[in-house]
Short mmCIF file of C-alpha atoms in Angstrom, two decimals:
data_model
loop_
_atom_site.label_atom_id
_atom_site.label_comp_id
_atom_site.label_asym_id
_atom_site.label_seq_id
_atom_site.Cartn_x
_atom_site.Cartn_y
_atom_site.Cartn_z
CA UNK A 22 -58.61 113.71 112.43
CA UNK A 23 -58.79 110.07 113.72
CA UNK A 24 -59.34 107.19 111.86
CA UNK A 25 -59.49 103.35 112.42
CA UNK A 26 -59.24 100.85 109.97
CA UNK A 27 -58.76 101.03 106.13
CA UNK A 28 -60.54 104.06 104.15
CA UNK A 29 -64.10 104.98 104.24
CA UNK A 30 -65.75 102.78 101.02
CA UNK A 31 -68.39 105.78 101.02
CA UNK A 32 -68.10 109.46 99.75
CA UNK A 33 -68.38 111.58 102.88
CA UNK A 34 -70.29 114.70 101.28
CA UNK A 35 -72.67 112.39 100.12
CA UNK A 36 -72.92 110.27 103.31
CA UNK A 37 -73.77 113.87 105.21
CA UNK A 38 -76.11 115.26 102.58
CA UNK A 39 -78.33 112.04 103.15
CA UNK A 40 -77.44 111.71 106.46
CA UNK A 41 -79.25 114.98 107.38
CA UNK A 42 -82.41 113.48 105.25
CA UNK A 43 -82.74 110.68 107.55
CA UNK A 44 -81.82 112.32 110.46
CA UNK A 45 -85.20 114.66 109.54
CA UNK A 46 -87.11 111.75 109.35
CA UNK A 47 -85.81 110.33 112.36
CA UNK A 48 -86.95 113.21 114.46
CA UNK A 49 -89.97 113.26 112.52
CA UNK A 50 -91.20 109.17 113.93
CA UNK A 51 -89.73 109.97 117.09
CA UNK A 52 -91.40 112.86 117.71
CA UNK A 53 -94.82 111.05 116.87
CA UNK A 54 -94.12 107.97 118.78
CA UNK A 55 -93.55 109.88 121.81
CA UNK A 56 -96.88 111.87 121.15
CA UNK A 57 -98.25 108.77 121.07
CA UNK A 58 -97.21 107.44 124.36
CA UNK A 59 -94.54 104.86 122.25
CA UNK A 60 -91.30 104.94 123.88
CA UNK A 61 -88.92 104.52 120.99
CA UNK A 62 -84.72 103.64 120.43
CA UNK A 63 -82.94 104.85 117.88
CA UNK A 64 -80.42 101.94 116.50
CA UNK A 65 -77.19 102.56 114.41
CA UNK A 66 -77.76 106.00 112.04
CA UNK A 67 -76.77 109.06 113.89
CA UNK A 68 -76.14 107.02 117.06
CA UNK A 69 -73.55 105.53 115.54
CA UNK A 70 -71.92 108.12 113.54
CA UNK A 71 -71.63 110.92 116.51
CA UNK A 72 -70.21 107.99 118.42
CA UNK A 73 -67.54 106.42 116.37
CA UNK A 74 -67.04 108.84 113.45
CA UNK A 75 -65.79 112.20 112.71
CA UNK A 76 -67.22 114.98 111.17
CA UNK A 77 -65.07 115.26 108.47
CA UNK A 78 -66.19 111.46 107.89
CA UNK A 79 -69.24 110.87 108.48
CA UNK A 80 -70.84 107.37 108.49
CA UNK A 81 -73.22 106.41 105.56
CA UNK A 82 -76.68 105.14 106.77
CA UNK A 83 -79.69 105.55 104.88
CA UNK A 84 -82.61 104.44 106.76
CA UNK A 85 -84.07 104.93 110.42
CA UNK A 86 -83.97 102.02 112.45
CA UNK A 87 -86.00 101.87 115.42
CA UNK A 88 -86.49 99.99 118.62
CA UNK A 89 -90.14 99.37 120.07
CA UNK A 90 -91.41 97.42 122.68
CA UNK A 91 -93.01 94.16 121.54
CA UNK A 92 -95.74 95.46 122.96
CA UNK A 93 -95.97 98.89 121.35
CA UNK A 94 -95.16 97.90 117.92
CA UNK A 95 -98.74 97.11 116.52
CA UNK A 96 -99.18 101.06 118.20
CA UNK A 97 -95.83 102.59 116.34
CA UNK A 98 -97.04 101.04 112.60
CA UNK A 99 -100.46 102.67 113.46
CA UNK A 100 -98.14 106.35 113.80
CA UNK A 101 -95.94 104.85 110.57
CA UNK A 102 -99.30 104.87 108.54
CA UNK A 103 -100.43 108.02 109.82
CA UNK A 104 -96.76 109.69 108.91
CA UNK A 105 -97.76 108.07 104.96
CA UNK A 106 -95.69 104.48 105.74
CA UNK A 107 -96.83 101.41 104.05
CA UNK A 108 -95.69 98.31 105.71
CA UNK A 109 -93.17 95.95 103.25
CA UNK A 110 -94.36 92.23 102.80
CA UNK A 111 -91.71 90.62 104.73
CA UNK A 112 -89.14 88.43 102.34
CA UNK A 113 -86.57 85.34 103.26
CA UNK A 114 -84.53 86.26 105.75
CA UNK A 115 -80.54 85.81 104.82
CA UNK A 116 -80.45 83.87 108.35
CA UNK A 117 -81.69 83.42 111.51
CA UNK A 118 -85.03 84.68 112.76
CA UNK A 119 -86.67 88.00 111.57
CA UNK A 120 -86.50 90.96 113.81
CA UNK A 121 -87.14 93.87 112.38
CA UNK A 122 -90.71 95.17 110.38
CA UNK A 123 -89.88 97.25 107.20
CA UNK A 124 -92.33 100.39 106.74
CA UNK A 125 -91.54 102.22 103.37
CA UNK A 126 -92.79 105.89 102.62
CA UNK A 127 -93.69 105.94 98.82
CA UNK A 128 -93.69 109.51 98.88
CA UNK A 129 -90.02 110.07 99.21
CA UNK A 130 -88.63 106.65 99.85
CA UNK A 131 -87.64 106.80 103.35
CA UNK A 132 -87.29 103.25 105.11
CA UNK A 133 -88.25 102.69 108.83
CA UNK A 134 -87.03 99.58 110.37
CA UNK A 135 -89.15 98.81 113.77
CA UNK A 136 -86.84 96.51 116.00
CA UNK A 137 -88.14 94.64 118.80
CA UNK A 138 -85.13 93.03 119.31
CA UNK A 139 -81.84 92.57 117.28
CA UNK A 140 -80.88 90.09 114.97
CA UNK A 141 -78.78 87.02 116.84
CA UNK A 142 -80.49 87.36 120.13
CA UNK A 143 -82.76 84.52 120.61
CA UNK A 144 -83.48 84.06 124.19
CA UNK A 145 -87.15 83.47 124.24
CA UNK A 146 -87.40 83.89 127.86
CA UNK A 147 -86.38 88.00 127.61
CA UNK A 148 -88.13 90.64 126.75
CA UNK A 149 -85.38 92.38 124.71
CA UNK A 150 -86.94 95.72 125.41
CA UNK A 151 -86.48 95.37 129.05
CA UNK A 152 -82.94 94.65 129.01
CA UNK A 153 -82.09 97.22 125.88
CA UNK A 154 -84.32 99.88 126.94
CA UNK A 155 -82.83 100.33 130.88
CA UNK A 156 -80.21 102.80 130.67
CA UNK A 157 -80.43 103.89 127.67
CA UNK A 158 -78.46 107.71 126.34
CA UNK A 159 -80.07 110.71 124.89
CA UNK A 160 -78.27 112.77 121.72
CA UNK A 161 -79.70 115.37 119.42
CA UNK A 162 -81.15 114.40 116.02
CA UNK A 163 -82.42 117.49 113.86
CA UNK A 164 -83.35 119.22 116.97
CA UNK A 165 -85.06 116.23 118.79
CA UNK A 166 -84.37 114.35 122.01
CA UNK A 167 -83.56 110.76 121.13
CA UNK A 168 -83.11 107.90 122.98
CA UNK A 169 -80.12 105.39 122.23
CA UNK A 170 -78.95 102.55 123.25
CA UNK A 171 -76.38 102.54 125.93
CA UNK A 172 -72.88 102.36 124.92
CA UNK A 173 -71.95 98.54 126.21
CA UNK A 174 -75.44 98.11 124.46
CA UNK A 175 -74.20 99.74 121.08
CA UNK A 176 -71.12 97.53 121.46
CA UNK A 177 -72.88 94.57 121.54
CA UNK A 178 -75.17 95.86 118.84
CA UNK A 179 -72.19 96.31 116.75
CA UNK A 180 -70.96 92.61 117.03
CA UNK A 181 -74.04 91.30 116.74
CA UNK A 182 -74.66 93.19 113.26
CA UNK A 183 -70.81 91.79 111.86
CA UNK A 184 -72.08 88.82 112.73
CA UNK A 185 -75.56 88.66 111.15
CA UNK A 186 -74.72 90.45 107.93
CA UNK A 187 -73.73 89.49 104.79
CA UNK A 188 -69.96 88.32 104.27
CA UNK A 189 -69.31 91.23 101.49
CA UNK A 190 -70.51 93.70 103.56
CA UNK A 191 -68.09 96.21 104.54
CA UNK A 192 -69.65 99.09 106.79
CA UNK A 193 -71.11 96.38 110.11
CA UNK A 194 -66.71 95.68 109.82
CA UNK A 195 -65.87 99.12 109.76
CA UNK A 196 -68.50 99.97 112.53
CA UNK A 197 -66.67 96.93 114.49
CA UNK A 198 -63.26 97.69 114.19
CA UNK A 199 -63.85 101.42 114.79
CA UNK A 200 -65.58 100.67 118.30
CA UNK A 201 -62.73 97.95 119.17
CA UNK A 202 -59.93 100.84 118.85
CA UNK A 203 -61.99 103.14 120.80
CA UNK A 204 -64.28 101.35 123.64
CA UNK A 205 -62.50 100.61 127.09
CA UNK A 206 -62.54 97.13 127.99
CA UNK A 207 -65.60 97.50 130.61
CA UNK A 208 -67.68 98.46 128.06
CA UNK A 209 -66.84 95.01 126.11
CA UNK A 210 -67.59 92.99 129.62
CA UNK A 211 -70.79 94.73 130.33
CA UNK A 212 -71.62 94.06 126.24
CA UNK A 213 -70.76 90.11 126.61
CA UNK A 214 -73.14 90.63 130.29
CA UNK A 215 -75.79 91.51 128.18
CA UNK A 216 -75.31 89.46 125.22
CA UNK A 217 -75.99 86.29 127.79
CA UNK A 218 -79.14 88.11 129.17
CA UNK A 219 -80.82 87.81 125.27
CA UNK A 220 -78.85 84.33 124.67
CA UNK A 221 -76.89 86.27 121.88
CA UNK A 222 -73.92 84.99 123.11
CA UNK A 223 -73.06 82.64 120.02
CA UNK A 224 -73.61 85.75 117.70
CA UNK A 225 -71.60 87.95 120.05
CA UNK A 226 -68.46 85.99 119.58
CA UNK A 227 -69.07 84.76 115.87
CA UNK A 228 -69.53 88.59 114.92
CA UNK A 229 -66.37 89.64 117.06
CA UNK A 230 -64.35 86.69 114.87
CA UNK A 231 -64.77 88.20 112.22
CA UNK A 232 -61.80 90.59 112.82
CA UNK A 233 -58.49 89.37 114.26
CA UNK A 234 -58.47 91.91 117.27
CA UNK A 235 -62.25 91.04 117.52
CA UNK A 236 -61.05 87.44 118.36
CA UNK A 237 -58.53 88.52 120.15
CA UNK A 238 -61.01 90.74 122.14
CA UNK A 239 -63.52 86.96 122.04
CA UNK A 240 -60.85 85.26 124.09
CA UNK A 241 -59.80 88.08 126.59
CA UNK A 242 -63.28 88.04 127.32
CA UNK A 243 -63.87 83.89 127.47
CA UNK A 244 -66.79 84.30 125.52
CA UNK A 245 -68.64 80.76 125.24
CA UNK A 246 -70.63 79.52 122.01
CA UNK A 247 -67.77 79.06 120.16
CA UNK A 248 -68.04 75.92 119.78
CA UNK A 249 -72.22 75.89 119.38
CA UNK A 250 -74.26 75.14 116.64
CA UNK A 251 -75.16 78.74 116.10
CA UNK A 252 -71.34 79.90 115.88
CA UNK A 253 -71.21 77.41 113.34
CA UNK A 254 -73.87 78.51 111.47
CA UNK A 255 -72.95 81.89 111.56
CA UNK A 256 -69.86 80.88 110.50
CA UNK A 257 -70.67 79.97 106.98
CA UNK A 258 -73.28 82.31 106.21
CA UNK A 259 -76.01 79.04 106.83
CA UNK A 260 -79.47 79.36 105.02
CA UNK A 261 -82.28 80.61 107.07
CA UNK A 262 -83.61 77.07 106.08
CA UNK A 263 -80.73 75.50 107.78
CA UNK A 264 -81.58 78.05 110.90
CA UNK A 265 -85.23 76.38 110.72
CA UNK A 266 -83.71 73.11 111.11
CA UNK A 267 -81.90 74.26 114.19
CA UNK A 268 -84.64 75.86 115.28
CA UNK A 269 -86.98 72.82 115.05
CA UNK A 270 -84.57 70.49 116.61
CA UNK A 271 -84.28 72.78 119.54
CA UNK A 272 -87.97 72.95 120.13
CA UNK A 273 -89.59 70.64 122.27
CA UNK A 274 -93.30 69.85 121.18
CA UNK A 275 -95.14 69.13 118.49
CA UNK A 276 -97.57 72.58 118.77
CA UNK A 277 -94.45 75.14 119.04
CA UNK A 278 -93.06 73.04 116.34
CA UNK A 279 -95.58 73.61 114.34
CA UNK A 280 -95.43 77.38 115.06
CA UNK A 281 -92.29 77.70 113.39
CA UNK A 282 -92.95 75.41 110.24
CA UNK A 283 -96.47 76.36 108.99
CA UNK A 284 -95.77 80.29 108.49
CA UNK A 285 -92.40 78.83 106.59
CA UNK A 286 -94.42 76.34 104.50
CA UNK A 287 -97.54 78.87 103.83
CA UNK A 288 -96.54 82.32 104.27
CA UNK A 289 -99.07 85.27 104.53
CA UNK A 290 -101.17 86.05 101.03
CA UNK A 291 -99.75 89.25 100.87
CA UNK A 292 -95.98 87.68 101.15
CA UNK A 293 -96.68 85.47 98.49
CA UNK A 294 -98.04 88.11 96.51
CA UNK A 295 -95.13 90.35 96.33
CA UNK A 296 -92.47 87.70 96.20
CA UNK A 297 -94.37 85.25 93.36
CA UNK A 298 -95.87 86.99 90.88
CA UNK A 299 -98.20 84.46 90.14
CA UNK A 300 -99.56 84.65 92.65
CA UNK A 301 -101.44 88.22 92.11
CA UNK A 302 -103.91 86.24 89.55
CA UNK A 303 -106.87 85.29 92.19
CA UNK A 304 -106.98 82.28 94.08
CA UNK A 305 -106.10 79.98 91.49
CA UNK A 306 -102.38 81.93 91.41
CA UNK A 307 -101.98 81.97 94.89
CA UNK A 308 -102.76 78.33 95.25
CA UNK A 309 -100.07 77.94 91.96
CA UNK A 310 -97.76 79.93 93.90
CA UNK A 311 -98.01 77.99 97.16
CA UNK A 312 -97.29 75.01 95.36
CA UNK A 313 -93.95 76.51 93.61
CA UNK A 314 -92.83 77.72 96.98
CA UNK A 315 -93.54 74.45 98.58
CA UNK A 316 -91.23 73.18 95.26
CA UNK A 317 -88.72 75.14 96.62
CA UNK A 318 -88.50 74.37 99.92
CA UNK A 319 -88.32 70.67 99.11
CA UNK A 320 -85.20 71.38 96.59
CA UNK A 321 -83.66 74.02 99.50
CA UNK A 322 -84.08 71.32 102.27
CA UNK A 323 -81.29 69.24 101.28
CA UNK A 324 -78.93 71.90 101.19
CA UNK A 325 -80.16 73.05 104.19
CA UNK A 326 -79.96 69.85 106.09
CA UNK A 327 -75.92 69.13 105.50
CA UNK A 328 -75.09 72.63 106.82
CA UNK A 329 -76.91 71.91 109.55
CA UNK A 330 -75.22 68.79 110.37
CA UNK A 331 -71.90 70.27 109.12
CA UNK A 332 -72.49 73.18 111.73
CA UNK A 333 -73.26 70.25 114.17
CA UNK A 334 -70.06 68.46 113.19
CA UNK A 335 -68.21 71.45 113.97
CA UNK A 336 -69.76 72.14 117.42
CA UNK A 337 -69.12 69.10 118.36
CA UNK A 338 -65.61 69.31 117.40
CA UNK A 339 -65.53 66.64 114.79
CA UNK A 340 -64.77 68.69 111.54
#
């Protein structure tokens, strides 16, 4: 048996049991997607585990993520309802921008995560499906033919998750280290290729950092964005209010400005519903609850603000 890195933090007879659940329900959207003309991805799950694990340890994953073409995803929640899915109110992102919609079945709990693109890659010029879709693999799930990403595209999948998760969390580090003990070099070069087609590159090398072969991987590849605001950012686990900063000061024009602030200041009704409860009494709630979110904007701004200009600092070399 071969293993990288320190011990699995998961209980492997548990991790398959489950693993087979969602594997079910994997084939299961696929399967409909496909009979629905929808051209589907799977992301991480099985993909993962047949790739960088063994069967006698078998990665932990509990939901079915899945990537959809911006312009088939209004289409794939259309199959989600039909398959007894009920679309989660969005919530605050830990960081950047949002990329993912979260369809929960109530009838067993199974979570579907529709990608159109993956978190740190925020070229708006590229359609993510159109680079992450061409060349894609194919591997068995419960008896289905599923589509995954292609491996340099897994590897840069990999980085891009160390670097856009949590600092605690343990498994996107595992994933990481696993693939940089096992992936030749080409397949890092063609992931760092692709990481500057979706201007992830800044992600890309933060998430690589995060291990000491992954930086030593960063410079044998002379990744830039080191030294960029988003790197920074990344770095210390920056608010997504201090991401909207960045965002807004990288936008030119008052209308796509706009774009980005007003669905920050005044979320959907149904947002506001789930996340303040006060919001659920009528109109005169949700007005309440508008007014205690704008409350906490203004007290998150300042906050906000000096890790923006910290991250800015640090780009720029200067601390």
């Amino acid at each position: 048996m071969v293993t990288d890195g320190p011990e699995l933090p998961w209980d492997p007879l548990e991790a398959a049991g489950l693993g087979l659940v969602v594997d079910a329900a994997t084939a299961e959207a696929v399967a409909a997607f496909r009979a629905a003309g929808i051209r589907s991805v799977l992301l991480k799950g099985a993909s993962f585990d047949a790739w960088l694990y063994d069967p006698e340890e078998p990665r932990a994953y509990g939901d079915v993520d899945l990537l959809v073409s911006g312009a088939d995803v209004e289409r794939a929640g259309d199959v989600l309802r039909r398959l007894g899915y009920r679309r989660r109110a969005g919530r605050e992102p830990a960081r950047t921008v949002e990329h993912a919609q979260v369809w929960v079945r109530p009838s067993d709990d199974m979570c579907v995560d529709l990608h159109v693109t993956l978190g740190g890659a925020d070229r708006a010029d590229v359609d993510p499906w159109a680079v992450l879709s061409a060349g894609t693999d194919r591997i068995l799930v419960a008896g289905t033919q599923v589509d995954i990403l292609s491996e340099p595209a897994r590897a840069l999948h990999i980085a891009l998750h160390a670097a856009v998760s949590e600092a605690a969390a343990q498994k996107p580090l595992i994933d990481l280290s696993r693939a940089i003990a096992r992936l030749p070099p080409e397949a890092w070069t063609r992931a760092a290729g692709l990481a500057k087609q979706l201007g992830a590159e800044a992600a890309f090398a933060a998430g690589l950092r995060r291990l000491p072969d992954g930086e030593e991987l960063a410079f044998r590849l002379e990744l830039t964005g080191a030294g960029s605001v988003d790197a920074a950012l990344l770095a210390e686990s920056a608010s997504y209010s201090a991401w909207t900063i960045d965002r807004l000061a990288k936008t030119r024009g008052v209308r796509a400005k706009l774009d980005i602030l007003l669905p920050r200041l005044f979320p959907k009704p149904e947002f506001m519903r789930v996340w303040y409860p006060v919001a659920r009494r009528g109109r005169a709630g949700l007005a309440l609850g508008y007014l205690r979110r704008l409350a906490w904007l203004v007290a998150a701004t300042p906050d906000a603000l000096r890790a923006w200009l910290r991250a800015r600092r640090r780009a720029r070399g200067l601390g």
